[in-house]
CSV table of C-alpha atoms and ligand atoms in Angstrom, one decimal:
chain,number,residue,atom,x,y,z
A,738,MET,CA,2.8,-98.9,6.9
A,739,GLN,CA,2.9,-100.0,10.4
A,740,GLU,CA,-0.8,-101.1,12.1
A,741,LYS,CA,-1.9,-98.3,14.4
A,742,PRO,CA,-0.8,-99.4,18.0
A,743,THR,CA,-2.9,-98.4,21.0
A,744,ILE,CA,-2.0,-94.8,21.8
A,745,ASN,CA,-2.2,-93.7,25.5
A,746,LEU,CA,-2.6,-89.9,25.2
A,747,GLY,CA,-1.0,-88.1,27.9
A,748,LEU,CA,0.7,-91.5,28.8
A,749,GLU,CA,-2.5,-92.0,30.8
A,750,GLY,CA,-2.0,-95.3,32.8
A,751,ILE,CA,1.6,-95.9,31.7
A,752,TYR,CA,4.2,-97.0,34.3
A,753,PHE,CA,7.5,-95.5,33.2
A,754,GLY,CA,9.7,-96.3,36.3
A,755,GLU,CA,9.5,-97.4,39.9
A,756,SER,CA,9.7,-95.1,43.2
A,757,ARG,CA,9.7,-95.1,46.7
A,758,ILE,CA,8.8,-91.6,47.4
A,759,ALA,CA,5.1,-91.2,47.1
A,760,MET,CA,2.3,-93.6,47.0
A,761,ILE,CA,-1.0,-92.1,45.7
A,762,ASP,CA,-4.3,-94.3,46.2
A,763,GLY,CA,-6.5,-92.6,43.7
A,764,ILE,CA,-9.5,-94.9,44.4
A,765,ASN,CA,-9.5,-94.4,48.3
A,766,GLY,CA,-8.1,-91.0,48.2
A,767,ARG,CA,-4.9,-91.6,50.2
A,768,LEU,CA,-1.5,-90.3,49.9
A,769,TYR,CA,1.9,-91.2,51.6
A,770,TYR,CA,5.3,-89.8,51.5
A,771,CYS,CA,7.9,-92.7,52.1
A,772,GLY,CA,5.5,-94.6,53.9
A,773,TYR,CA,4.0,-91.7,56.2
A,774,SER,CA,0.6,-90.6,55.5
A,775,ILE,CA,-0.1,-87.1,54.5
A,776,GLU,CA,-2.3,-86.8,57.5
A,777,SER,CA,0.2,-87.9,60.0
A,778,LEU,CA,2.9,-85.6,58.4
A,779,ALA,CA,0.6,-82.4,58.5
A,780,ASP,CA,-0.5,-83.2,62.0
A,781,ASN,CA,3.3,-83.7,63.4
A,782,SER,CA,5.9,-82.8,61.0
A,783,THR,CA,7.6,-79.5,59.7
A,784,TYR,CA,8.4,-78.7,56.0
A,785,GLU,CA,12.2,-79.2,56.9
A,786,GLU,CA,11.6,-82.5,58.4
A,787,THR,CA,9.5,-83.5,55.5
A,788,CYS,CA,12.2,-82.3,52.9
A,789,TYR,CA,14.4,-84.6,54.9
A,790,LEU,CA,12.1,-87.5,54.6
A,791,ILE,CA,11.3,-87.0,50.8
A,792,LEU,CA,15.2,-86.5,50.1
A,793,HIS,CA,16.5,-89.4,52.3
A,794,GLY,CA,13.7,-92.0,52.5
A,795,ARG,CA,13.4,-91.8,56.3
A,796,LEU,CA,12.7,-89.2,59.1
A,797,PRO,CA,15.9,-87.5,60.5
A,798,LYS,CA,17.2,-88.2,64.1
A,799,GLY,CA,17.3,-84.9,66.0
A,800,GLU,CA,20.9,-83.9,65.2
A,801,GLU,CA,20.3,-84.7,61.6
A,802,LEU,CA,17.4,-82.5,61.4
A,803,GLU,CA,19.2,-79.7,62.9
A,804,LYS,CA,22.1,-80.0,60.6
A,805,PHE,CA,19.6,-80.1,57.7
A,806,SER,CA,17.7,-77.1,59.0
A,807,ALA,CA,21.0,-75.3,59.4
A,808,MET,CA,22.1,-75.9,55.8
A,809,MET,CA,18.6,-74.9,54.5
A,810,LYS,CA,19.1,-71.4,56.8
A,811,GLU,CA,22.6,-70.9,55.2
A,812,SER,CA,21.5,-71.2,51.6
A,813,ARG,CA,18.5,-68.8,52.2
A,814,ASP,CA,20.0,-65.5,51.2
A,815,ILE,CA,20.1,-64.7,47.5
A,816,PRO,CA,23.0,-63.1,45.4
A,817,GLN,CA,22.8,-59.6,44.3
A,818,ASN,CA,22.9,-60.6,40.3
A,819,ILE,CA,19.7,-62.4,41.1
A,820,LEU,CA,18.2,-59.5,42.8
A,821,ASP,CA,19.2,-57.2,40.0
A,822,LEU,CA,17.5,-59.7,37.5
A,823,ILE,CA,14.4,-59.6,39.7
A,824,LYS,CA,14.5,-55.9,39.6
A,825,ASP,CA,14.6,-55.7,35.8
A,826,MET,CA,12.1,-58.2,35.0
A,827,ALA,CA,9.5,-57.1,37.6
A,828,LYS,CA,8.5,-54.1,35.5
A,829,THR,CA,6.9,-56.4,33.0
A,830,ALA,CA,7.1,-60.1,33.8
A,831,MET,CA,4.5,-62.4,36.0
A,832,PRO,CA,6.1,-63.8,39.1
A,833,MET,CA,6.3,-67.3,37.8
A,834,ASP,CA,8.4,-66.3,34.8
A,835,ILE,CA,10.6,-64.3,37.0
A,836,LEU,CA,11.0,-67.4,39.2
A,837,ARG,CA,11.6,-69.6,36.4
A,838,THR,CA,14.4,-67.2,34.9
A,839,ALA,CA,15.8,-66.6,38.6
A,840,MET,CA,16.1,-70.3,39.0
A,841,SER,CA,17.8,-70.8,35.7
A,842,ALA,CA,20.3,-67.9,36.4
A,843,LEU,CA,20.8,-69.1,40.0
A,844,PRO,CA,24.0,-71.6,39.1
A,845,ALA,CA,25.8,-68.9,37.3
A,846,TYR,CA,26.1,-67.0,40.7
A,847,GLN,CA,26.7,-70.2,43.2
A,848,LYS,CA,30.1,-71.8,43.7
A,849,LYS,CA,30.1,-75.4,42.7
A,850,GLN,CA,29.2,-77.9,45.5
A,851,SER,CA,32.3,-80.1,46.0
A,852,GLY,CA,32.1,-83.8,47.3
A,853,ASN,CA,30.9,-87.0,45.9
A,854,PRO,CA,27.6,-87.0,43.5
A,855,ASP,CA,25.4,-87.6,46.2
A,856,GLU,CA,26.7,-84.9,48.4
A,857,GLU,CA,26.8,-82.3,45.5
A,858,ASN,CA,23.1,-83.5,44.6
A,859,PHE,CA,21.7,-83.0,48.1
A,860,ALA,CA,23.7,-79.9,48.5
A,861,GLU,CA,22.3,-78.3,45.3
A,862,SER,CA,18.9,-79.6,46.3
A,863,ILE,CA,18.9,-77.7,49.6
A,864,ASN,CA,20.2,-74.8,47.9
A,865,ILE,CA,17.2,-74.9,45.5
A,866,ILE,CA,14.3,-75.6,47.9
A,867,SER,CA,15.7,-72.8,50.4
A,868,LYS,CA,16.5,-70.1,47.8
A,869,SER,CA,13.2,-70.6,46.0
A,870,THR,CA,10.8,-69.2,48.7
A,871,SER,CA,13.5,-66.4,49.2
A,872,ILE,CA,13.2,-65.5,45.6
A,873,ILE,CA,9.5,-65.3,45.6
A,874,ALA,CA,9.3,-63.1,48.5
A,875,ALA,CA,12.0,-61.0,46.7
A,876,ILE,CA,9.8,-61.0,43.3
A,877,GLU,CA,6.6,-59.8,45.4
A,878,ARG,CA,8.3,-57.1,47.3
A,879,ILE,CA,10.3,-55.7,44.5
A,880,ARG,CA,7.3,-55.8,41.9
A,881,LYS,CA,5.4,-53.8,44.7
A,882,GLY,CA,8.4,-51.3,44.7
A,883,LEU,CA,9.5,-52.7,48.2
A,884,ASP,CA,12.9,-53.5,49.3
A,885,TYR,CA,14.3,-56.9,49.4
A,886,ILE,CA,14.3,-57.9,53.2
A,887,LYS,CA,17.1,-60.5,54.1
A,888,PRO,CA,16.4,-63.6,55.8
A,889,ASP,CA,15.9,-64.1,59.7
A,890,HIS,CA,17.5,-67.3,60.7
A,891,SER,CA,15.6,-67.4,63.9
A,892,LEU,CA,12.6,-68.4,62.1
A,893,GLY,CA,11.7,-71.7,60.5
A,894,HIS,CA,11.4,-71.9,56.7
A,895,ALA,CA,7.9,-71.3,56.3
A,896,ALA,CA,7.7,-68.4,58.9
A,897,ASN,CA,11.0,-66.9,57.4
A,898,PHE,CA,9.1,-66.7,54.0
A,899,LEU,CA,6.4,-64.9,55.6
A,900,TYR,CA,8.7,-62.5,57.4
A,901,MET,CA,10.7,-61.8,54.1
A,902,LEU,CA,7.5,-61.2,52.4
A,903,LYS,CA,5.7,-58.8,54.8
A,904,GLY,CA,8.7,-57.6,56.7
A,905,THR,CA,7.3,-58.7,60.2
A,906,ALA,CA,7.5,-62.2,61.8
A,907,PRO,CA,4.1,-64.0,61.4
A,908,ASP,CA,2.3,-65.1,64.5
A,909,SER,CA,2.6,-68.9,65.2
A,910,LYS,CA,-0.8,-69.9,63.9
A,911,HIS,CA,-0.2,-68.5,60.7
A,912,ALA,CA,3.3,-69.9,60.3
A,913,ARG,CA,2.2,-73.4,61.1
A,914,ILE,CA,-0.6,-73.4,58.8
A,915,LEU,CA,2.0,-72.1,55.9
A,916,ASP,CA,4.4,-75.0,57.1
A,917,ILE,CA,1.4,-77.4,56.6
A,918,MET,CA,0.5,-76.0,53.2
A,919,MET,CA,4.1,-76.3,52.2
A,920,ILE,CA,3.9,-80.2,53.4
A,921,LEU,CA,0.8,-80.9,51.5
A,922,HIS,CA,2.4,-79.2,48.3
A,923,ALA,CA,5.8,-80.9,48.6
A,924,GLU,CA,5.7,-84.0,46.6
A,925,HIS,CA,2.9,-86.0,44.6
A,926,GLY,CA,4.6,-89.0,42.7
A,927,SER,CA,4.9,-88.5,38.8
A,928,ASN,CA,2.5,-85.7,38.3
A,929,ALA,CA,3.2,-83.5,34.9
A,930,SER,CA,5.9,-81.3,36.5
A,931,THR,CA,7.7,-84.1,38.2
A,932,PHE,CA,7.5,-86.0,34.9
A,933,THR,CA,9.0,-83.0,32.9
A,934,ALA,CA,11.9,-82.7,35.5
A,935,ILE,CA,12.8,-86.4,35.4
A,936,ALA,CA,12.5,-86.3,31.6
A,937,ALA,CA,14.9,-83.5,31.3
A,938,ALA,CA,17.3,-85.1,33.9
A,939,SER,CA,17.1,-88.6,32.2
A,940,THR,CA,19.4,-87.0,29.3
A,941,LEU,CA,22.0,-86.3,32.1
A,942,SER,CA,21.3,-82.6,32.2
A,943,ASP,CA,21.9,-80.8,35.4
A,944,LEU,CA,19.5,-80.5,38.6
A,945,TYR,CA,18.8,-76.8,38.1
A,946,SER,CA,17.9,-77.3,34.5
A,947,ALA,CA,15.3,-80.1,35.6
A,948,ILE,CA,13.9,-77.9,38.2
A,949,VAL,CA,13.5,-75.2,35.6
A,950,ALA,CA,11.8,-77.6,33.5
A,951,GLY,CA,9.4,-78.6,36.5
A,952,ILE,CA,8.6,-75.1,37.1
A,953,CYS,CA,7.9,-74.5,33.1
A,954,ALA,CA,5.4,-77.6,33.5
A,955,LEU,CA,3.6,-76.6,36.7
A,956,LYS,CA,2.7,-73.3,35.5
A,957,GLY,CA,-0.3,-74.5,33.4
A,958,PRO,CA,-3.8,-74.2,34.9
A,959,LEU,CA,-4.4,-77.7,34.3
A,960,HIS,CA,-1.8,-78.4,36.8
A,961,GLY,CA,-0.1,-76.0,39.3
A,962,GLY,CA,-1.6,-72.9,38.0
A,963,ALA,CA,-4.9,-74.0,38.8
A,964,ASP,CA,-4.7,-72.5,42.4
A,965,GLU,CA,-4.6,-68.9,41.0
A,966,ALA,CA,-7.4,-70.2,38.4
A,967,SER,CA,-9.5,-71.6,41.0
A,968,LEU,CA,-9.5,-68.3,43.0
A,969,SER,CA,-10.3,-66.1,39.7
A,970,MET,CA,-13.4,-68.3,39.3
A,971,LEU,CA,-14.5,-67.2,42.8
A,972,TYR,CA,-14.3,-63.8,42.3
A,973,ALA,CA,-16.0,-64.3,39.0
A,974,ILE,CA,-18.8,-66.2,40.8
A,975,GLY,CA,-19.0,-63.1,43.2
A,976,GLU,CA,-21.8,-64.2,45.6
A,977,PRO,CA,-22.6,-67.5,47.0
A,978,GLU,CA,-25.9,-67.5,45.7
A,979,ASN,CA,-24.6,-67.2,42.0
A,980,THR,CA,-22.7,-70.4,42.5
A,981,SER,CA,-25.1,-72.8,41.1
A,982,THR,CA,-25.8,-70.9,38.0
A,983,TYR,CA,-22.1,-70.5,37.4
A,984,ILE,CA,-21.3,-74.0,37.7
A,985,ASP,CA,-24.2,-75.2,35.6
A,986,ASP,CA,-23.2,-72.6,32.8
A,987,ALA,CA,-19.8,-73.7,32.7
A,988,LEU,CA,-20.6,-77.4,32.5
A,989,SER,CA,-23.0,-77.0,29.9
A,990,GLY,CA,-20.3,-75.2,28.0
A,991,LYS,CA,-17.9,-77.9,28.7
A,992,LYS,CA,-15.8,-75.5,30.7
A,993,ARG,CA,-13.6,-77.1,33.7
A,994,ILE,CA,-14.2,-75.9,37.3
A,995,MET,CA,-10.8,-75.2,38.3
A,996,GLY,CA,-9.7,-77.1,41.6
A,997,PHE,CA,-11.8,-80.1,40.7
A,998,GLY,CA,-10.9,-83.3,39.2
A,999,HIS,CA,-7.6,-85.3,39.0
A,1000,ARG,CA,-5.9,-87.8,36.6
A,1001,ILE,CA,-5.3,-90.2,39.8
A,1002,TYR,CA,-7.9,-89.2,42.5
A,1003,LYS,CA,-11.4,-90.3,41.9
A,1004,ASN,CA,-12.1,-89.7,45.4
A,1005,TYR,CA,-11.6,-86.7,47.6
A,1006,ASP,CA,-8.0,-85.3,47.6
A,1007,PRO,CA,-6.8,-85.9,51.0
A,1008,ARG,CA,-4.9,-82.7,50.8
A,1009,ALA,CA,-7.9,-80.7,50.1
A,1010,ARG,CA,-9.5,-82.2,53.1
A,1011,ILE,CA,-6.9,-81.0,55.1
A,1012,ILE,CA,-6.7,-77.4,53.5
A,1013,LYS,CA,-10.5,-77.1,53.9
A,1014,LYS,CA,-10.1,-78.0,57.6
A,1015,TYR,CA,-7.6,-75.0,58.1
A,1016,LEU,CA,-9.7,-72.7,56.0
A,1017,GLU,CA,-12.7,-73.1,58.3
A,1018,GLU,CA,-10.2,-72.4,61.3
A,1019,LEU,CA,-8.7,-69.3,59.8
A,1020,GLU,CA,-12.4,-68.1,58.7
A,1021,GLY,CA,-13.2,-67.0,62.2
A,1022,ASP,CA,-10.5,-64.2,62.1
A,1023,ALA,CA,-10.6,-63.7,58.1
A,1024,ASP,CA,-11.9,-60.3,56.6
A,1025,GLU,CA,-15.3,-60.3,55.1
A,1026,LYS,CA,-14.2,-60.6,51.6
A,1027,ILE,CA,-12.3,-64.0,52.4
A,1028,ARG,CA,-15.3,-65.0,54.6
A,1029,LYS,CA,-17.5,-64.7,51.1
A,1030,LEU,CA,-14.9,-66.6,49.3
A,1031,ALA,CA,-15.0,-69.6,51.7
A,1032,LYS,CA,-18.9,-69.5,51.8
A,1033,ILE,CA,-18.6,-69.7,47.6
A,1034,GLU,CA,-16.2,-72.5,48.0
A,1035,MET,CA,-18.3,-74.5,50.5
A,1036,GLU,CA,-21.4,-74.0,48.0
A,1037,ALA,CA,-19.4,-75.0,45.0
A,1038,GLU,CA,-18.1,-78.2,46.6
A,1039,LYS,CA,-21.4,-79.2,47.7
A,1040,ILE,CA,-22.9,-78.6,44.2
A,1041,MET,CA,-19.8,-80.3,42.2
A,1042,ILE,CA,-20.0,-83.3,44.3
A,1043,GLU,CA,-23.8,-83.6,43.7
A,1044,ARG,CA,-23.4,-83.3,40.1
A,1045,LEU,CA,-19.8,-84.9,39.2
A,1046,GLY,CA,-18.5,-86.4,42.4
A,1047,LYS,CA,-20.0,-89.9,42.4
A,1048,GLN,CA,-21.1,-89.9,38.9
A,1049,LYS,CA,-17.8,-89.2,37.2
A,1050,GLY,CA,-15.2,-89.2,40.0
A,1051,ILE,CA,-14.6,-85.5,39.9
A,1052,TRP,CA,-13.8,-84.1,43.5
A,1053,PRO,CA,-12.0,-81.1,45.2
A,1054,ASN,CA,-8.3,-81.3,44.6
A,1055,VAL,CA,-5.4,-79.6,46.4
A,1056,ASP,CA,-5.8,-76.5,44.4
A,1057,PHE,CA,-9.4,-75.8,45.4
A,1058,PHE,CA,-9.2,-74.5,48.9
A,1059,SER,CA,-5.6,-73.1,48.9
A,1060,GLY,CA,-6.7,-69.7,47.4
A,1061,PRO,CA,-8.9,-68.2,50.6
A,1062,VAL,CA,-6.1,-69.8,52.9
A,1063,TYR,CA,-3.2,-68.1,51.3
A,1064,LEU,CA,-5.0,-64.9,51.1
A,1065,SER,CA,-5.7,-65.1,54.9
A,1066,LEU,CA,-1.9,-65.4,55.4
A,1067,GLY,CA,-1.3,-62.2,53.4
A,1068,ILE,CA,0.0,-64.2,50.3
A,1069,PRO,CA,-1.4,-62.5,47.0
A,1070,LYS,CA,-2.8,-64.8,44.2
A,1071,GLU,CA,-0.1,-63.9,41.9
A,1072,ILE,CA,2.4,-66.0,43.9
A,1073,PHE,CA,0.3,-68.9,44.8
A,1074,THR,CA,1.7,-71.0,41.9
A,1075,PRO,CA,5.3,-69.8,42.5
A,1076,LEU,CA,4.8,-70.9,46.1
A,1077,PHE,CA,3.5,-74.2,44.8
A,1078,ALA,CA,6.7,-74.6,43.0
A,1079,ALA,CA,8.8,-73.8,45.9
A,1080,SER,CA,7.0,-76.3,48.0
A,1081,ARG,CA,7.3,-78.9,45.2
A,1082,SER,CA,11.0,-78.2,44.6
A,1083,VAL,CA,12.0,-81.1,47.0
A,1084,GLY,CA,9.7,-83.7,45.4
A,1085,TRP,CA,11.3,-82.7,42.0
A,1086,CYS,CA,14.9,-82.8,43.4
A,1087,ALA,CA,14.2,-86.1,45.2
A,1088,HIS,CA,12.7,-87.8,42.2
A,1089,VAL,CA,15.4,-86.7,39.8
A,1090,ILE,CA,18.0,-88.1,42.2
A,1091,GLU,CA,16.3,-91.3,42.8
A,1092,TYR,CA,15.7,-91.6,38.9
A,1093,TRP,CA,19.5,-91.2,38.2
A,1094,LYS,CA,20.4,-94.0,40.3
A,1095,ASN,CA,18.7,-96.3,37.6
A,1096,ASN,CA,18.9,-93.9,34.9
A,1097,ARG,CA,17.4,-94.5,31.5
A,1098,LEU,CA,17.0,-91.8,28.8
A,1099,ILE,CA,13.1,-91.1,28.4
A,1100,ARG,CA,12.2,-91.3,24.8
A,1101,PRO,CA,8.7,-92.5,24.2
A,1102,LEU,CA,7.3,-93.4,20.7
A,1103,ASP,CA,4.7,-91.5,18.8
A,1104,TYR,CA,2.7,-93.0,15.7
A,1105,TYR,CA,3.4,-91.4,12.5
A,1106,SER,CA,0.2,-91.1,10.7
A,1107,GLY,CA,1.3,-89.1,7.7
A,1108,GLU,CA,2.5,-89.7,4.2
A,1109,ILE,CA,6.1,-90.8,3.0
A,1110,ASP,CA,8.4,-90.8,-0.1
A,1111,LEU,CA,6.6,-87.6,-1.5
A,1112,GLU,CA,8.4,-86.2,-4.6
A,1113,TYR,CA,10.4,-82.8,-3.8
A,1114,LYS,CA,9.1,-80.2,-6.5
A,1115,PRO,CA,11.0,-77.1,-7.1
A,1116,ILE,CA,9.3,-74.1,-5.7
A,1117,SER,CA,8.4,-72.9,-9.1
A,1118,GLU,CA,6.2,-75.8,-9.6
A,1119,ARG,CA,4.4,-75.9,-6.4
B,1671,LIG,C1,-2.6,-80.7,40.2
B,1671,LIG,O1,-1.0,-85.0,38.9
B,1671,LIG,C2,-1.0,-84.8,39.9
B,1671,LIG,O2,-0.5,-85.3,40.8
B,1671,LIG,C3,-1.1,-83.1,40.0
B,1671,LIG,C4,-1.3,-82.4,41.4
B,1671,LIG,C5,0.0,-82.4,42.1
B,1671,LIG,O3,0.2,-82.5,43.2
B,1671,LIG,O4,1.1,-82.5,41.4
B,1671,LIG,O5,-2.1,-83.1,42.0
B,1671,LIG,C6,-1.6,-81.0,41.3
B,1671,LIG,O6,-2.4,-80.5,39.0
B,1671,LIG,C7,-4.2,-80.8,40.6
B,1671,LIG,C8,-4.9,-80.6,39.3
B,1671,LIG,C9,-5.1,-79.1,39.3
B,1671,LIG,N1,-5.9,-78.9,38.0
B,1671,LIG,C10,-7.4,-78.6,38.1
B,1671,LIG,O7,-7.9,-78.2,39.0
B,1671,LIG,C11,-7.8,-78.0,36.5
B,1671,LIG,C12,-9.3,-78.5,36.5
B,1671,LIG,N2,-9.3,-80.0,36.4
B,1671,LIG,C13,-9.2,-80.6,34.9
B,1671,LIG,O8,-8.8,-80.0,34.0
B,1671,LIG,C14,-8.9,-82.1,35.2
B,1671,LIG,O9,-9.4,-82.5,36.3
B,1671,LIG,C15,-7.4,-82.6,35.4
B,1671,LIG,C16,-6.3,-81.8,34.2
B,1671,LIG,C17,-6.7,-82.3,36.7
B,1671,LIG,C18,-7.2,-84.1,35.1
B,1671,LIG,O10,-8.1,-84.3,33.7
B,1671,LIG,P1,-8.0,-85.6,33.0
B,1671,LIG,O11,-7.4,-86.9,34.0
B,1671,LIG,O12,-7.1,-85.4,31.8
B,1671,LIG,O13,-9.3,-85.9,32.8
B,1671,LIG,P2,-10.2,-85.6,31.6
B,1671,LIG,O14,-9.8,-84.1,30.9
B,1671,LIG,O15,-9.9,-86.6,30.6
B,1671,LIG,O16,-11.6,-85.5,31.9
B,1671,LIG,C19,-12.5,-86.6,32.0
B,1671,LIG,C20,-14.0,-86.1,32.2
B,1671,LIG,C21,-14.3,-85.0,30.8
B,1671,LIG,O17,-15.5,-85.1,30.6
B,1671,LIG,P3,-15.9,-85.9,29.3
B,1671,LIG,O18,-15.2,-85.2,28.1
B,1671,LIG,O19,-15.6,-87.5,29.5
B,1671,LIG,O20,-17.5,-85.6,29.5
B,1671,LIG,O21,-14.1,-85.2,33.3
B,1671,LIG,C22,-14.4,-83.9,33.1
B,1671,LIG,C23,-13.9,-83.6,31.5
B,1671,LIG,O22,-14.7,-82.6,30.9
B,1671,LIG,N3,-13.7,-83.0,33.7
B,1671,LIG,C24,-14.1,-82.0,34.3
B,1671,LIG,C25,-13.2,-81.5,35.3
B,1671,LIG,N4,-12.2,-82.4,35.1
B,1671,LIG,C26,-12.4,-83.3,34.4
B,1671,LIG,N5,-15.2,-81.1,34.2
B,1671,LIG,C27,-15.5,-80.0,34.8
B,1671,LIG,N6,-14.7,-79.6,35.6
B,1671,LIG,C28,-13.3,-80.2,35.9
B,1671,LIG,N7,-12.6,-79.6,36.7
């Protein structure tokens, strides 16, 4: 029998490929998309411009951004077949499962993009990115017994999502904050869902299948599902004065505090720092319930940093402060993770297209520790 090799559970610390899309400095808590710091993009860019950057590796010129944004707008509306599917599933299924299924069904009702592989890939990427927010808005309205609202092409991507969700155009502050939230969630290197999408694509499957694989992986509470799980934790804590006891009980029971910790960041997640800033900005005009959630978060942040920050490198991550921000924008918790998927769809598409340029089937090893050459006995003798 082969000697037992070193096993890197969860592929921890393993480089499986090379990329020019995101650089994550986990020690210093820094993040760059194609060379631009996340802070500079959050301050100056839009989600559409950031999508162009992530897909093409450079910022667009004026007319390029106009053309890209126009293509995004043309792709927003969703086919009646998908609306019918959403209507049918909305009675029993959760939004993330409906999004997964709708994305899986989408290609059946889309005319095949024509052109060379690159053009087809970019056109399909734009279709996926643009339609995913429309699908989520449709899911939320239909599950609440409301009608689907068609897109408003006078609005940018984030503002149009809020319009399709609520039926009224958002104020510019809310639209801008959601735009920034989508930029912050757009891309993050080879995280579990992006790696899953790449692994699916590495068999030379198609882009839609890879994105569906990414949605499946993102759903879990150890990954994208932590944003909803973190808010549920805040509700469970209930009052700011309960925070310390809740955290101590959880930690002594070896439970995870949702929204904290990261495989790469052993410092404050730079995205969490930015989201916290906007939470403080929104707090002023938020209702009492949201203000209380924010107070619990600030208390939990202080306690967790004291107890586990420096000692174990466990700091707030992108999912911690997101909940109350989304609630302040009128976005219910059941569509937090679907919205994360919609924002991250550009990162998934970009990494799949990049990987296909130097494709290698992903097929790691596992160490077999069972027995071999067992004698097969007829069932009457077992
Ligand atoms: C995202 O990878 C990405 O880039 C992901 C993401 C992206 O943009 O794509 O950044 C988005 O998924 C952010 C993470 C969201 N998940 C959560 O907030 C869930 C809570 N966090 C943890 O489950 C955990 O921190 C992970 C899963 C995120 C990372 O865990 P690791 O790297 O596998 O670390 P580990 O489980 O081996 O933990 C190491 C130690 C353990 O203690 P010991 O057994 O050594 O005593 O740290 C402890 C853990 O118990 N620990 C925590 C903790 N996270 C780790 N203890 C309490 N609360 C936590 N949140």
